[in-house]
C-alpha positions as a Python dict, from the first residue, in 0.01 Angstrom:
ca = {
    (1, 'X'): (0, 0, 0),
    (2, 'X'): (307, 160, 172),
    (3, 'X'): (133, 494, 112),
    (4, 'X'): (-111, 373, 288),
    (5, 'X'): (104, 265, 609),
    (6, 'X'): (264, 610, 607),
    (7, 'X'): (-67, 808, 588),
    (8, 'X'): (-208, 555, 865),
    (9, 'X'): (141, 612, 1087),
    (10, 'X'): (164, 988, 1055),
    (11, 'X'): (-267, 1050, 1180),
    (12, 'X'): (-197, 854, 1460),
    (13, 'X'): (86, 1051, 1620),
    (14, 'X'): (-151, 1352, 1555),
    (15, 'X'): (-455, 1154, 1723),
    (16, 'X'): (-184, 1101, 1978),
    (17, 'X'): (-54, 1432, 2040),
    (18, 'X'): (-384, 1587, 2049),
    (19, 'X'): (-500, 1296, 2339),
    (20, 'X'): (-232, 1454, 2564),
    (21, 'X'): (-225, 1822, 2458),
    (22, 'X'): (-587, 1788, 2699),
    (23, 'X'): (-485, 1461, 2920),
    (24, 'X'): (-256, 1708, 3227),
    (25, 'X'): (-294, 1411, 3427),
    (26, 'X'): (-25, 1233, 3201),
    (27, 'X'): (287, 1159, 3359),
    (28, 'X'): (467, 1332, 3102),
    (29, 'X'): (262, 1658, 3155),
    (30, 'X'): (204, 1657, 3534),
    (31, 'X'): (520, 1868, 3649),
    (32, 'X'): (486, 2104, 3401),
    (33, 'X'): (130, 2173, 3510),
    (34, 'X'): (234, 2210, 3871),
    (35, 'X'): (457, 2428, 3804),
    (36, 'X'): (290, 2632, 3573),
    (37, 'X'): (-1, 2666, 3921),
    (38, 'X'): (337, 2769, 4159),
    (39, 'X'): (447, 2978, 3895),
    (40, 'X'): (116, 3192, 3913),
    (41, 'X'): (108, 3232, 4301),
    (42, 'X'): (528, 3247, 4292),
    (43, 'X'): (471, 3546, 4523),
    (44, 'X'): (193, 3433, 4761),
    (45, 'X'): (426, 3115, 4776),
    (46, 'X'): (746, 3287, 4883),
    (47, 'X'): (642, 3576, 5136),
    (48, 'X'): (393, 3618, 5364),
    (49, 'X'): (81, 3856, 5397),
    (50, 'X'): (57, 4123, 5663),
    (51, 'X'): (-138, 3977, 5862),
    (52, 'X'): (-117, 3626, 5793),
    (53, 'X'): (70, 3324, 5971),
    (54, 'X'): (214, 3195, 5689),
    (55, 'X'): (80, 2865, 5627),
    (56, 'X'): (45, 2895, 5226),
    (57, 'X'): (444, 2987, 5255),
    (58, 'X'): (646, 2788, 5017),
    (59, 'X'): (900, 2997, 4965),
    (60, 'X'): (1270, 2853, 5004),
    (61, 'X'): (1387, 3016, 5346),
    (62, 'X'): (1605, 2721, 5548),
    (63, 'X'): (1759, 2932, 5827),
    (64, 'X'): (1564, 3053, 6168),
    (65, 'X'): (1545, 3419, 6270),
    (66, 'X'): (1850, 3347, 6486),
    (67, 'X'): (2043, 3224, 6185),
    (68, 'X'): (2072, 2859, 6263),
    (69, 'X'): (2017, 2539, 5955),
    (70, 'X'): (1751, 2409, 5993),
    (71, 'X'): (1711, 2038, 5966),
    (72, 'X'): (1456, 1816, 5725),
    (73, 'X'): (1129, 1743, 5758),
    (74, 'X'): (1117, 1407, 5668),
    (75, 'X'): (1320, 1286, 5980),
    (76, 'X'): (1014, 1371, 6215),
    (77, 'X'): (641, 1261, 6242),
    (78, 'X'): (462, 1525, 6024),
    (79, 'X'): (248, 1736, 6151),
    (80, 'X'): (-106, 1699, 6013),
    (81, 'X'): (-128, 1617, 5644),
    (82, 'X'): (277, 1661, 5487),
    (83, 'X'): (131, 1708, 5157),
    (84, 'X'): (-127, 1998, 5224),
    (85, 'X'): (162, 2149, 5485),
    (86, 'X'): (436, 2176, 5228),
    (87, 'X'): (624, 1931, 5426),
    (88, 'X'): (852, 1644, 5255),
    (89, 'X'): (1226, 1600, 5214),
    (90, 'X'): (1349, 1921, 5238),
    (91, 'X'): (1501, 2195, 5513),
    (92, 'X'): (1243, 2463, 5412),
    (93, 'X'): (1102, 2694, 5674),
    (94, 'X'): (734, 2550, 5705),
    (95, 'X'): (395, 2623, 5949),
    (96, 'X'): (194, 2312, 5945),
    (97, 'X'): (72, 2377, 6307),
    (98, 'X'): (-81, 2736, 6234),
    (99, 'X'): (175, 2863, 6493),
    (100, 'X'): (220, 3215, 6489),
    (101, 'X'): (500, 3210, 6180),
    (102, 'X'): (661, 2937, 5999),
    (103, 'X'): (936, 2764, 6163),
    (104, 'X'): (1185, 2489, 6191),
    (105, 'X'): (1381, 2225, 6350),
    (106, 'X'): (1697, 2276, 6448),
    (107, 'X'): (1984, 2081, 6689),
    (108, 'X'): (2104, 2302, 6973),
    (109, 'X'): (2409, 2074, 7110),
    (110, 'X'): (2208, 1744, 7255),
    (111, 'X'): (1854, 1869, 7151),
    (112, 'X'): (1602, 1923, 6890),
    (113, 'X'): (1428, 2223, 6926),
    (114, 'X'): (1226, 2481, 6734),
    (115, 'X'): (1277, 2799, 6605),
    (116, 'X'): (1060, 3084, 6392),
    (117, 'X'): (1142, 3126, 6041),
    (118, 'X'): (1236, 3559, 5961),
    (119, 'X'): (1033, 3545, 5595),
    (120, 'X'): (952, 3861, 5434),
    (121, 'X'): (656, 4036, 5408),
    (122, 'X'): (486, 4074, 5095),
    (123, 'X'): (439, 4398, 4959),
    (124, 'X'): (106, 4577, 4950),
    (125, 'X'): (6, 4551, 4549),
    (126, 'X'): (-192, 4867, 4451),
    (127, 'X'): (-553, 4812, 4339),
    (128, 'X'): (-787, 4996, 4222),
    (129, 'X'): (-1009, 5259, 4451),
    (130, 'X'): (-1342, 5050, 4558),
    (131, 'X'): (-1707, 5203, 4481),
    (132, 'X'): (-1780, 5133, 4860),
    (133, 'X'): (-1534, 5158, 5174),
    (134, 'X'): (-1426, 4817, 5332),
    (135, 'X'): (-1345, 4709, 5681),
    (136, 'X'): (-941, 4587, 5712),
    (137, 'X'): (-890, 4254, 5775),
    (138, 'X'): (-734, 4211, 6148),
    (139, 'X'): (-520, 3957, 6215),
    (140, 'X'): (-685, 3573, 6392),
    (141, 'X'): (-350, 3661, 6636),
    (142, 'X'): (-133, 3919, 6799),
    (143, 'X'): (206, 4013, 6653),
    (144, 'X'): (501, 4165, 6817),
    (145, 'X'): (345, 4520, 6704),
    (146, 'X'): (-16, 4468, 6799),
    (147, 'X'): (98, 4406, 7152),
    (148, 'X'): (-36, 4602, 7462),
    (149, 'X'): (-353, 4730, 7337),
    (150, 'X'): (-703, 4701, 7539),
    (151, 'X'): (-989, 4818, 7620),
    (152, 'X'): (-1013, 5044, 7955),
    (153, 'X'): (-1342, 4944, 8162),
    (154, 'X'): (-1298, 4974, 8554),
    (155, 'X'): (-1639, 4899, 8689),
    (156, 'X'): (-1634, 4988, 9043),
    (157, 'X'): (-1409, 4951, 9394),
    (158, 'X'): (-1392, 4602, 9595),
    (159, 'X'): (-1157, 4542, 9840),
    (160, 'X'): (-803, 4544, 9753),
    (161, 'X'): (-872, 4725, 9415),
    (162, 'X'): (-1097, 4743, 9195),
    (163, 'X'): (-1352, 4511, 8993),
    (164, 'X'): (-1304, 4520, 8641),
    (165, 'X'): (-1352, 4276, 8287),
    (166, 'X'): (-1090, 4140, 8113),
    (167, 'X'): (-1129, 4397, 7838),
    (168, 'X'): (-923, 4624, 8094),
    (169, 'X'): (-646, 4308, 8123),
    (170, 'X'): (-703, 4091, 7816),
    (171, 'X'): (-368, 3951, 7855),
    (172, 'X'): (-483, 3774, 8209),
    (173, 'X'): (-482, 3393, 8236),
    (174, 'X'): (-588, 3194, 8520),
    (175, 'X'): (-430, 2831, 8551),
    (176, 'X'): (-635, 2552, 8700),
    (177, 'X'): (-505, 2252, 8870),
    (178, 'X'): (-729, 1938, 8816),
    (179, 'X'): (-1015, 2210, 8774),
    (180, 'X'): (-964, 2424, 9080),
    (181, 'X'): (-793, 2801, 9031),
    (182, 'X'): (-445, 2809, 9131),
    (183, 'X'): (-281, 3145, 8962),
    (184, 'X'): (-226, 3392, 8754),
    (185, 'X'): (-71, 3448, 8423),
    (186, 'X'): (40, 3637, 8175),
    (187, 'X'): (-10, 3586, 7779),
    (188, 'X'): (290, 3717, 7655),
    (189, 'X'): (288, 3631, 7258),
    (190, 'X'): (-42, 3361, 7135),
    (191, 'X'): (172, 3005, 7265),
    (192, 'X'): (305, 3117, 7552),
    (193, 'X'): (166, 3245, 7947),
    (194, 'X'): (452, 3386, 8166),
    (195, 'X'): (347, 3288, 8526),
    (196, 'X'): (539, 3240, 8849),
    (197, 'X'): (757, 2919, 8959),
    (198, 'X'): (617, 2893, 9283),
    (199, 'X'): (271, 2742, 9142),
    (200, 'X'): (383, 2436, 9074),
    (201, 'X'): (553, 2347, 9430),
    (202, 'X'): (606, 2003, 9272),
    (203, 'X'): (875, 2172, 9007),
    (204, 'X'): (937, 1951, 8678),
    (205, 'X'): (719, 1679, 8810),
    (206, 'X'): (350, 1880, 8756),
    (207, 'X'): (159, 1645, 8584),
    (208, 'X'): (41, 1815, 8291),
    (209, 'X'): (-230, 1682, 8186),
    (210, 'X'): (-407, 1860, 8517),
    (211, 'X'): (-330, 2176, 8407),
    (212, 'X'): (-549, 2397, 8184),
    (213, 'X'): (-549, 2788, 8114),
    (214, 'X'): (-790, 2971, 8000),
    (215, 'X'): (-768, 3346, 7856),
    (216, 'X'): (-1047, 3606, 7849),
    (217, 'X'): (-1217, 3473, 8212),
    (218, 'X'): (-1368, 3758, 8397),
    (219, 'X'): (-1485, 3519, 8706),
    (220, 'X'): (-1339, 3192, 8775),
    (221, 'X'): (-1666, 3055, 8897),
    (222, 'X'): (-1839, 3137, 8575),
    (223, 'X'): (-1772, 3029, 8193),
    (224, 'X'): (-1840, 3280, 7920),
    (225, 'X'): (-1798, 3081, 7542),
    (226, 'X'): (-1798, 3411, 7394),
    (227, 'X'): (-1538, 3543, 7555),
    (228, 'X'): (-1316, 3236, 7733),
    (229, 'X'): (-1091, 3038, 7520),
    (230, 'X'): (-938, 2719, 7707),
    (231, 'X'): (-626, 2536, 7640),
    (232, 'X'): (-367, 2272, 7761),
    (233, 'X'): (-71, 2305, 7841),
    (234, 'X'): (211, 2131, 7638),
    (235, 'X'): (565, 2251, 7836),
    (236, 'X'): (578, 2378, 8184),
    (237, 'X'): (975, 2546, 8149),
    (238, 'X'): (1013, 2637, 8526),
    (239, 'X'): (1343, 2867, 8608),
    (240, 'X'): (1600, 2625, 8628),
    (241, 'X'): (1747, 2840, 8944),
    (242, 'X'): (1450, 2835, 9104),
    (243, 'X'): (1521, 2666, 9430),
    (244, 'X'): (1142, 2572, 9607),
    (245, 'X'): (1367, 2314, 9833),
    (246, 'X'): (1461, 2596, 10035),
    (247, 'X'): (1160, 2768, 10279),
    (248, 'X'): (1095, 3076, 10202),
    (249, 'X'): (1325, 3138, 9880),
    (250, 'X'): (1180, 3355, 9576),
    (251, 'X'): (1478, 3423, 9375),
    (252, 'X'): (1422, 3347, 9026),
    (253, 'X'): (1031, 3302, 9093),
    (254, 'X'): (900, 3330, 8733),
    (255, 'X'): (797, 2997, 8496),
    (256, 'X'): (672, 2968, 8140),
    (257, 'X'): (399, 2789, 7993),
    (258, 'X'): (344, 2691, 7574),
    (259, 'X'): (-62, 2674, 7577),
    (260, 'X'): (-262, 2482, 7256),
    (261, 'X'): (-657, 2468, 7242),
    (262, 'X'): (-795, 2124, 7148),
    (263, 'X'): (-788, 2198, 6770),
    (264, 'X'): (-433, 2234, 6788),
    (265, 'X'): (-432, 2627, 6817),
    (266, 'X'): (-271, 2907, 7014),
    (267, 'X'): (-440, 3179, 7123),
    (268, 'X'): (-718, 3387, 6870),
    (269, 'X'): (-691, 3764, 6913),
    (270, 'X'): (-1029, 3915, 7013),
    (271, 'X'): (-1134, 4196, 7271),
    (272, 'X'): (-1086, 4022, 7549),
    (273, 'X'): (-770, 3770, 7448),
    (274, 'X'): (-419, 4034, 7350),
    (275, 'X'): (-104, 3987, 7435),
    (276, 'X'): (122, 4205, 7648),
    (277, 'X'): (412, 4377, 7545),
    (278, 'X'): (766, 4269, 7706),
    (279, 'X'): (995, 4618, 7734),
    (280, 'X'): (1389, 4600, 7724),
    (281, 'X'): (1611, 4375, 7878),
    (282, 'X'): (1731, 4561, 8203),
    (283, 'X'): (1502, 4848, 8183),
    (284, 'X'): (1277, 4980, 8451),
    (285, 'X'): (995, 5251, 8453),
    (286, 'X'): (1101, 5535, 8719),
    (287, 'X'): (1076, 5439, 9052),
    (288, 'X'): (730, 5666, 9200),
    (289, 'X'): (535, 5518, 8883),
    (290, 'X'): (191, 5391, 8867),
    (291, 'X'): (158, 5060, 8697),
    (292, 'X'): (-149, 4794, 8741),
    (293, 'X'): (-173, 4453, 8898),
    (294, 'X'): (-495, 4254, 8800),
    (295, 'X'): (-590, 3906, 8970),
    (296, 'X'): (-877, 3708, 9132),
    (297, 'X'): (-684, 3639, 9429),
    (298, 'X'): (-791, 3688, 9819),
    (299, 'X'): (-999, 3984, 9896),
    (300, 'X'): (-817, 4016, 10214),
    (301, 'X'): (-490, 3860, 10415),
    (302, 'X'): (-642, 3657, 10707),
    (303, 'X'): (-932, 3568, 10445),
    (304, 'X'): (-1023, 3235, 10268),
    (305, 'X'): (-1254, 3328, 9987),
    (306, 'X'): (-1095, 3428, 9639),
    (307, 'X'): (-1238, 3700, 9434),
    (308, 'X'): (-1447, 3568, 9205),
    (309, 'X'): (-1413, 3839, 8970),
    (310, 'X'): (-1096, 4002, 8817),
    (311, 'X'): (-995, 4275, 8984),
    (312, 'X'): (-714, 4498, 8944),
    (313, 'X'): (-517, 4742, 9198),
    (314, 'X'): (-285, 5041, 9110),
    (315, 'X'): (-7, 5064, 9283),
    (316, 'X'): (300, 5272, 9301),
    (317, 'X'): (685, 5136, 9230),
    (318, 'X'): (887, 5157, 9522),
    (319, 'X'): (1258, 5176, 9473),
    (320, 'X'): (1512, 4910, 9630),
    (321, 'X'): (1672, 5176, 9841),
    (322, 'X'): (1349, 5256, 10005),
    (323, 'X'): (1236, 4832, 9989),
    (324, 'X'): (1553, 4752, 10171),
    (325, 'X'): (1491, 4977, 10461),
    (326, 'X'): (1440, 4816, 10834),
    (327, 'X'): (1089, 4889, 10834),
    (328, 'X'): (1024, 4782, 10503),
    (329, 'X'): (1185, 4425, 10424),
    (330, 'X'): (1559, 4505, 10552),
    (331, 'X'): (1504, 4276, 10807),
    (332, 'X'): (1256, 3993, 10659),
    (333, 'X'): (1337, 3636, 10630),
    (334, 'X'): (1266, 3684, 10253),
    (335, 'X'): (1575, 3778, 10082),
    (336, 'X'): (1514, 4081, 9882),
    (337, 'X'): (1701, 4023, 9587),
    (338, 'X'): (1793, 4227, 9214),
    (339, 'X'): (1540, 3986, 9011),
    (340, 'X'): (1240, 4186, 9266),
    (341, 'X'): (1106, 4509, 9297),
    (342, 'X'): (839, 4655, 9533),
    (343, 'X'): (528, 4764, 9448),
    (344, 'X'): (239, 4905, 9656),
    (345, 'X'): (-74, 5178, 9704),
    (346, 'X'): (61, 5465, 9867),
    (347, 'X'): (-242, 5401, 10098),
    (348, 'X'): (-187, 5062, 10171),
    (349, 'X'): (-521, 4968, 10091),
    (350, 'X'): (-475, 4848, 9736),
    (351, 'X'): (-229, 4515, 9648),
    (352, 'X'): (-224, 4194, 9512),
    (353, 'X'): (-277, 3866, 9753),
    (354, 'X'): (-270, 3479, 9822),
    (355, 'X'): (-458, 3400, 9466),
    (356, 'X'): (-270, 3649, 9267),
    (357, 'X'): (87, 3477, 9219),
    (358, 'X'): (201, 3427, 8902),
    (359, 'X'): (-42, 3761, 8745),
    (360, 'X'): (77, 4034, 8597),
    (361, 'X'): (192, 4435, 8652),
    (362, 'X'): (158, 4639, 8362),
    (363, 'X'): (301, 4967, 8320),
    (364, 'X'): (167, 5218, 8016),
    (365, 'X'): (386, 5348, 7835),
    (366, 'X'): (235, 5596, 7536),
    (367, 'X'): (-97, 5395, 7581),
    (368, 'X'): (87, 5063, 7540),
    (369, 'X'): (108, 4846, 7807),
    (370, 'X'): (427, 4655, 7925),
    (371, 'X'): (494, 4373, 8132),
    (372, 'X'): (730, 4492, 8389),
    (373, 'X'): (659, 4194, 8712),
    (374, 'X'): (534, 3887, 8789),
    (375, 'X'): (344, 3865, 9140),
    (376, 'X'): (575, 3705, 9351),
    (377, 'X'): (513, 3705, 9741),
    (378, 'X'): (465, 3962, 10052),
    (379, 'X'): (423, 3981, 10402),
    (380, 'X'): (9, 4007, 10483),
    (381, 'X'): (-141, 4187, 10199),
    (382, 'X'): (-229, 4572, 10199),
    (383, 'X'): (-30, 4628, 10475),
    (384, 'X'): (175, 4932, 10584),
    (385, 'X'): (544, 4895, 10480),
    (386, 'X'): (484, 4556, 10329),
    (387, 'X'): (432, 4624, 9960),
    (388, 'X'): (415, 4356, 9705),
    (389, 'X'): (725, 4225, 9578),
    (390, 'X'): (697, 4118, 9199),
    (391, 'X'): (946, 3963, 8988),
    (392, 'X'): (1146, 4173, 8776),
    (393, 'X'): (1060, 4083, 8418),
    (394, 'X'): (1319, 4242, 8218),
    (395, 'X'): (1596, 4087, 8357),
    (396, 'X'): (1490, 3755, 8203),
    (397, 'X'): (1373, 3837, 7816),
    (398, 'X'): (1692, 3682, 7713),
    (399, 'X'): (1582, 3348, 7941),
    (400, 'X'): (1241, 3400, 7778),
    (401, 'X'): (1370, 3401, 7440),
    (402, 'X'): (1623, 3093, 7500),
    (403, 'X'): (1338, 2847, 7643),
    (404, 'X'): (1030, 2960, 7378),
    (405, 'X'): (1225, 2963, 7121),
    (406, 'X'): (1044, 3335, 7016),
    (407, 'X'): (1200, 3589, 6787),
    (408, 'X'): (1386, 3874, 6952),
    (409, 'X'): (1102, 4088, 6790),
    (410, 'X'): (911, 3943, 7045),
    (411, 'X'): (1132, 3950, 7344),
    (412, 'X'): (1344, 4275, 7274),
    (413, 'X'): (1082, 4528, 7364),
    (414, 'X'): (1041, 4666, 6977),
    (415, 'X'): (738, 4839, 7054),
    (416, 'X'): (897, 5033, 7369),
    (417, 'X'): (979, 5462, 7288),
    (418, 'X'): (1304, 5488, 7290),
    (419, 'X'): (1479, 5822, 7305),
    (420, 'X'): (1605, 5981, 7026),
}
């Protein structure tokens, strides 16, 4: 009999062993299986793909590109599904948005605010030579090095420049207010639209909700689904020394504006939606070069009727010396001031208008373009000794960087020639 009991004891821990040898679902087995899953993707898990925005990333990464903590995830609403995400009690650089790169929370004195994650790049494994050639993959958005790039395709002259698609200016955004056109923007990296201040007369107290912006628009009385992608706007960061209290006052005329699409998206690169490139803090293209100004502004000064289609003007930098003059604006009521510089057609026929504010001109620079103004304001439009005065971008990348929160990749002018 007690033979018996010890045969009987000793096949049931081997009837039990064997049950959870194929049971992974048992308690005791189910972190060992998960980890043995991580384990096989460890480096999908912990770098990122070129091309990709690094929502698989699961790597361990807990300080921003600008080398601040960041804080856990657990002490905020979670975005979307926390599980799926890679979100839960932990500091861990994460992208549960599908921004453009994983990112963080982190406390800047009094606020919460975010900031992108630097994670490495994964490196290229080599594979074997295919039997048939394949098409790369492009990336769904623009990085800091695919900025600037387009698609030339003037189609003929209107007045005040000429009419072109958005191929030529892919970058261009036109803002509505409660569904009429108001300006002109600039996309500037796939969240954000770089516009001017004096837009939004009511400052801080826009309603945003009545604001949309739409990218790839080559008439603003016609909607191509094709081309067009919409969005609303989440944060309207106007200069905080922008002073539209005082008449006539465009010092510091330049605004920004973080843009989402109704699936919770930025902007999708495609032909007719790139960003621009930003150059160097402080640097400016020789004074006597031809950059471009695109819009869908007035067709002429003492006119009512926008363009409806985009049109774009070249036009020729002027230098302050030569801006400042009597005949020029050394006497205006306007003060002329180191965050402007002049632009205009050394015919006077070409310029930007009422309609244009807030659009860009773009300088090329070794068939990249740069964003070197912001349309700002002018007395009358194409005429003599009254060129358009544009806000100076690069002497506010380091504002730009400060209120989006961007990497300096994005802000510093990377993809600007520098001399060796």
């Amino acid at each position: 009999m007690r033979c018996l009991v010890i045969t009987l004891l000793v096949a049931c821990a081997f009837a039990a062993s064997s049950a959870l040898k194929h049971k992974p679902w048992k308690n005791n087995d189910i972190l060992s299986v998960r980890a043995n899953k991580y384990a096989a993707d460890d480096e999908s898990t912990r770098c990122i793909a070129e091309g990709s925005d690094g929502s698989e990333y699961r790597g361990t990464v807990s300080v921003t590109a600008k080398g601040h903590g960041c804080l856990r995830w657990n002490r905020f609403r979670s975005l979307g599904s926390a599980v799926t995400s890679g979100l839960g009690s932990h500091n861990y650089c994460r992208n549960p948005d599908k921004s453009i790169m994983p990112w963080c929370r982190v406390k800047r004195g009094t606020r919460i605010i975010r900031e992108f994650c630097d994670i490495p790049r994964c490196e290229a494994k080599p594979t074997e030579s295919p039997t048939e050639p394949t098409e790369p993959t492009e990336p769904e958005q623009d990085t800091e090095r695919t900025c600037g790039e387009r698609s030339l395709n003037s189609i003929y002259r209107i007045i005040g420049g000429y009419r072109t698609t958005v191929e030529s200016q892919p970058w261009m955004a036109s803002i509505f207010v409660n569904k009429g056109f108001k300006c002109g923007g600039t996309l500037i990296a796939p969240c954000w639209v770089l516009t001017a201040a004096h837009c939004f007369p009511s400052g801080r107290r826009n309603k945003l909700e009545h604001i949309s912006v739409y990218l790839g628009k080559n008439a603003i009385n016609e909607t191509d689904h094709n081309k067009e992608q919409k969005f609303k706007v989440t944060k309207l960061i106007i200069h905080e020394d922008f002073d539209n209290t005082i008449s006539e006052n465009y010092n510091n005329d330049i605004a920004l504006m973080q843009i989402v699409d109704s699936s919770g998206q930025c902007a999708q690169r495609t032909r007719t939606v790139r960003t621009v490139c930003l150059p160097p803090s402080k640097h400016m293209m020789p004074y006597g070069s031809f950059c471009t100004t695109a819009g869908y502004g007035r067709v002429k000064s003492n006119g009512f009727e926008y363009s409806k289609f985009l049109k774009e003007a070249r036009l020729e930098l002027i230098s302050p010396k030569v801006c400042h003059q009597d005949n020029y604006y050394g006497k205006s009521e306007v003060p002329l001031t180191d965050n402007m510089v002049c632009a205009g057609s050394p015919t006077w026929k070409d310029d930007a208008c009422q309609g244009d504010s807030g659009g860009p001109m773009v300088c090329e620079v070794n068939g990249r373009m740069f964003l070197f103004g912001v349309v700002s304001w002018g007395e009358q439009c194409a005429t003599k000794f009254k060129p358009g005065v544009y806000t100076k971008v690069t002497n506010y990348n380091k504002w730009i960087e400060d209120h989006t929160g961007l990497p300096s990749s994005f802000t510093s002018g990377i993809m600007y020639p520098h001399k060796r």
